[in-house]
C-alpha positions as semicolon CSV with decimal commas, in nm:
position;residue;x (nm);y (nm);z (nm)
1;M;6,390;9,034;7,543
2;K;6,732;8,947;7,654
3;L;7,033;9,166;7,652
4;N;7,373;9,050;7,631
5;I;7,591;9,245;7,876
6;E;7,937;9,076;7,879
7;K;8,090;9,315;7,621
8;L;7,909;9,605;7,797
9;R;8,023;9,504;8,123
10;Q;8,381;9,529;7,996
11;Q;8,338;9,862;7,863
12;Q;8,194;9,961;8,202
13;A;8,469;9,833;8,389
14;T;8,723;10,040;8,199
15;L;8,529;10,356;8,242
16;D;8,481;10,280;8,600
17;A;8,853;10,210;8,667
18;R;8,938;10,558;8,480
19;I;8,694;10,750;8,686
20;F;8,793;10,602;9,015
21;K;9,156;10,656;8,933
22;Q;9,102;11,005;8,802
23;H;8,905;11,094;9,105
24;D;9,098;10,907;9,369
25;L;8,789;10,707;9,466
26;L;8,742;10,337;9,591
27;R;8,470;10,151;9,435
28;H;8,298;10,058;9,760
29;D;8,285;10,420;9,881
30;T;8,052;10,497;9,589
31;I;7,807;10,220;9,618
32;L;7,538;10,449;9,747
33;D;7,618;10,731;9,529
34;R;7,573;10,486;9,200
35;M;7,253;10,363;9,359
36;L;7,117;10,707;9,397
37;A;7,231;10,795;9,056
38;L;7,059;10,490;8,926
39;L;6,724;10,612;9,101
40;V;6,779;10,960;8,951
41;E;6,817;10,811;8,607
42;L;6,540;10,580;8,648
43;G;6,325;10,903;8,732
44;E;6,445;11,094;8,423
45;L;6,356;10,799;8,207
46;A;5,994;10,802;8,347
47;N;5,969;11,162;8,296
48;E;6,084;11,127;7,920
49;T;5,815;10,849;7,884
50;R;5,557;11,063;8,049
51;C;5,354;10,759;8,143
52;F;5,235;10,877;8,460
53;K;5,126;11,210;8,340
54;Y;4,771;11,155;8,340
55;W;4,696;11,529;8,341
56;S;4,886;11,596;8,017
57;V;4,817;11,530;7,679
58;R;5,170;11,582;7,535
59;P;5,314;11,276;7,407
60;A;5,636;11,094;7,523
61;S;5,972;11,214;7,394
62;E;6,116;11,079;7,083
63;M;6,250;10,729;7,105
64;D;6,606;10,840;7,048
65;V;6,588;11,053;7,369
66;I;6,407;10,772;7,567
67;A;6,682;10,527;7,456
68;Q;6,960;10,767;7,558
69;E;6,801;10,799;7,902
70;F;6,775;10,431;7,928
71;S;7,146;10,372;7,845
72;D;7,238;10,600;8,144
73;G;7,076;10,357;8,392
74;I;7,235;10,067;8,215
75;H;7,569;10,230;8,294
76;F;7,493;10,231;8,682
77;L;7,342;9,886;8,684
78;L;7,669;9,746;8,516
79;S;7,884;9,919;8,744
80;L;7,699;9,772;9,041
81;G;7,713;9,444;8,896
82;I;8,088;9,457;8,878
83;D;8,106;9,513;9,237
84;L;7,892;9,215;9,299
85;E;8,106;9,013;9,058
86;D;7,814;8,930;8,842
87;T;7,913;8,686;8,564
88;Q;7,578;8,666;8,368
89;Q;7,648;8,691;7,999
90;E;7,286;8,794;7,945
91;I;6,988;8,919;8,124
92;E;6,627;8,834;8,052
93;A;6,357;9,122;8,095
94;L;6,113;9,071;8,381
95;E;5,787;9,252;8,300
96;V;5,490;9,310;8,548
97;T;5,170;9,227;8,371
98;S;5,007;9,563;8,410
99;N;5,118;9,904;8,257
100;L;5,423;10,103;8,220
101;T;5,387;10,310;8,532
102;D;5,364;9,963;8,729
103;Q;5,689;9,866;8,572
104;F;5,853;10,184;8,679
105;L;5,741;10,123;9,029
106;A;5,863;9,752;9,049
107;C;6,188;9,867;8,920
108;F;6,215;10,148;9,168
109;E;6,111;9,909;9,458
110;A;6,370;9,660;9,334
111;V;6,667;9,919;9,316
112;I;6,567;10,038;9,678
113;D;6,577;9,686;9,798
114;L;6,908;9,649;9,633
115;S;7,034;9,954;9,823
116;R;6,921;9,818;10,154
117;H;7,042;9,447;10,084
118;Y;7,324;9,469;9,841
119;D;7,350;9,116;9,698
120;L;7,359;8,956;9,365
121;N;7,016;8,804;9,366
122;R;6,862;9,152;9,422
123;Y;7,086;9,302;9,179
124;Q;6,981;9,053;8,901
125;T;6,612;9,126;8,990
126;A;6,673;9,486;8,964
127;F;6,835;9,458;8,638
128;A;6,559;9,234;8,502
129;Y;6,300;9,476;8,598
130;Y;6,489;9,754;8,433
131;L;6,506;9,554;8,106
132;G;6,125;9,499;8,148
133;L;6,107;9,870;8,114
134;A;6,282;9,832;7,761
135;S;6,015;9,575;7,656
136;K;5,733;9,781;7,761
137;I;5,880;10,104;7,615
138;G;5,950;9,913;7,280
139;L;6,352;9,928;7,297
140;D;6,544;9,611;7,150
141;S;6,867;9,480;7,260
142;E;7,050;9,631;6,952
143;T;6,924;9,979;7,037
144;I;7,019;9,960;7,383
145;T;7,365;9,851;7,321
146;N;7,419;10,113;7,040
147;H;7,301;10,378;7,284
148;Y;7,512;10,241;7,561
149;L;7,823;10,235;7,363
150;K;7,773;10,585;7,233
151;K;7,723;10,721;7,591
152;N;8,012;10,523;7,714
153;E;8,228;10,707;7,460
154;T;8,073;11,042;7,559
155;N;8,152;10,962;7,917
156;H;8,529;10,904;7,838
157;Q;8,517;11,231;7,654
158;R;8,368;11,396;7,970
159;Q;8,659;11,256;8,175
160;D;8,913;11,417;7,928
161;E;8,751;11,746;7,965
162;N;8,743;11,718;8,349
163;Y;8,357;11,699;8,362
């Protein structure tokens, strides 16, 4: 699976600029905050899939809920890529060969590695592993894009309301 991120990056840049201006912040001062936010969103996504909950028989959340959680991570990934001046037009998913839990762990590791060594190559690897989650979960690029755009609109409304 591949995701075209050119339009999404433009949407994210607009939202970021608004947030940083409204809250009197500089991009570089929020890198680690955005990195931690990405890890939190990754954990929330794992919780909705329930892939690691071997002790439970409850099924995963509805696909719409999972897609919403996934789009939250896309926001932070795009924002971090803007810092690194990423110019990729699309990103291809990178999947581990085993199960969804292993994919989550690979993604966590890639994001933590990125937080320690903030560079474009590690960023692209982390994003590719994140998209690998989408492939394993069953999300396609159209669903991801639609949920991202809807959440982006919500995030603008939240800024209007001093969220």
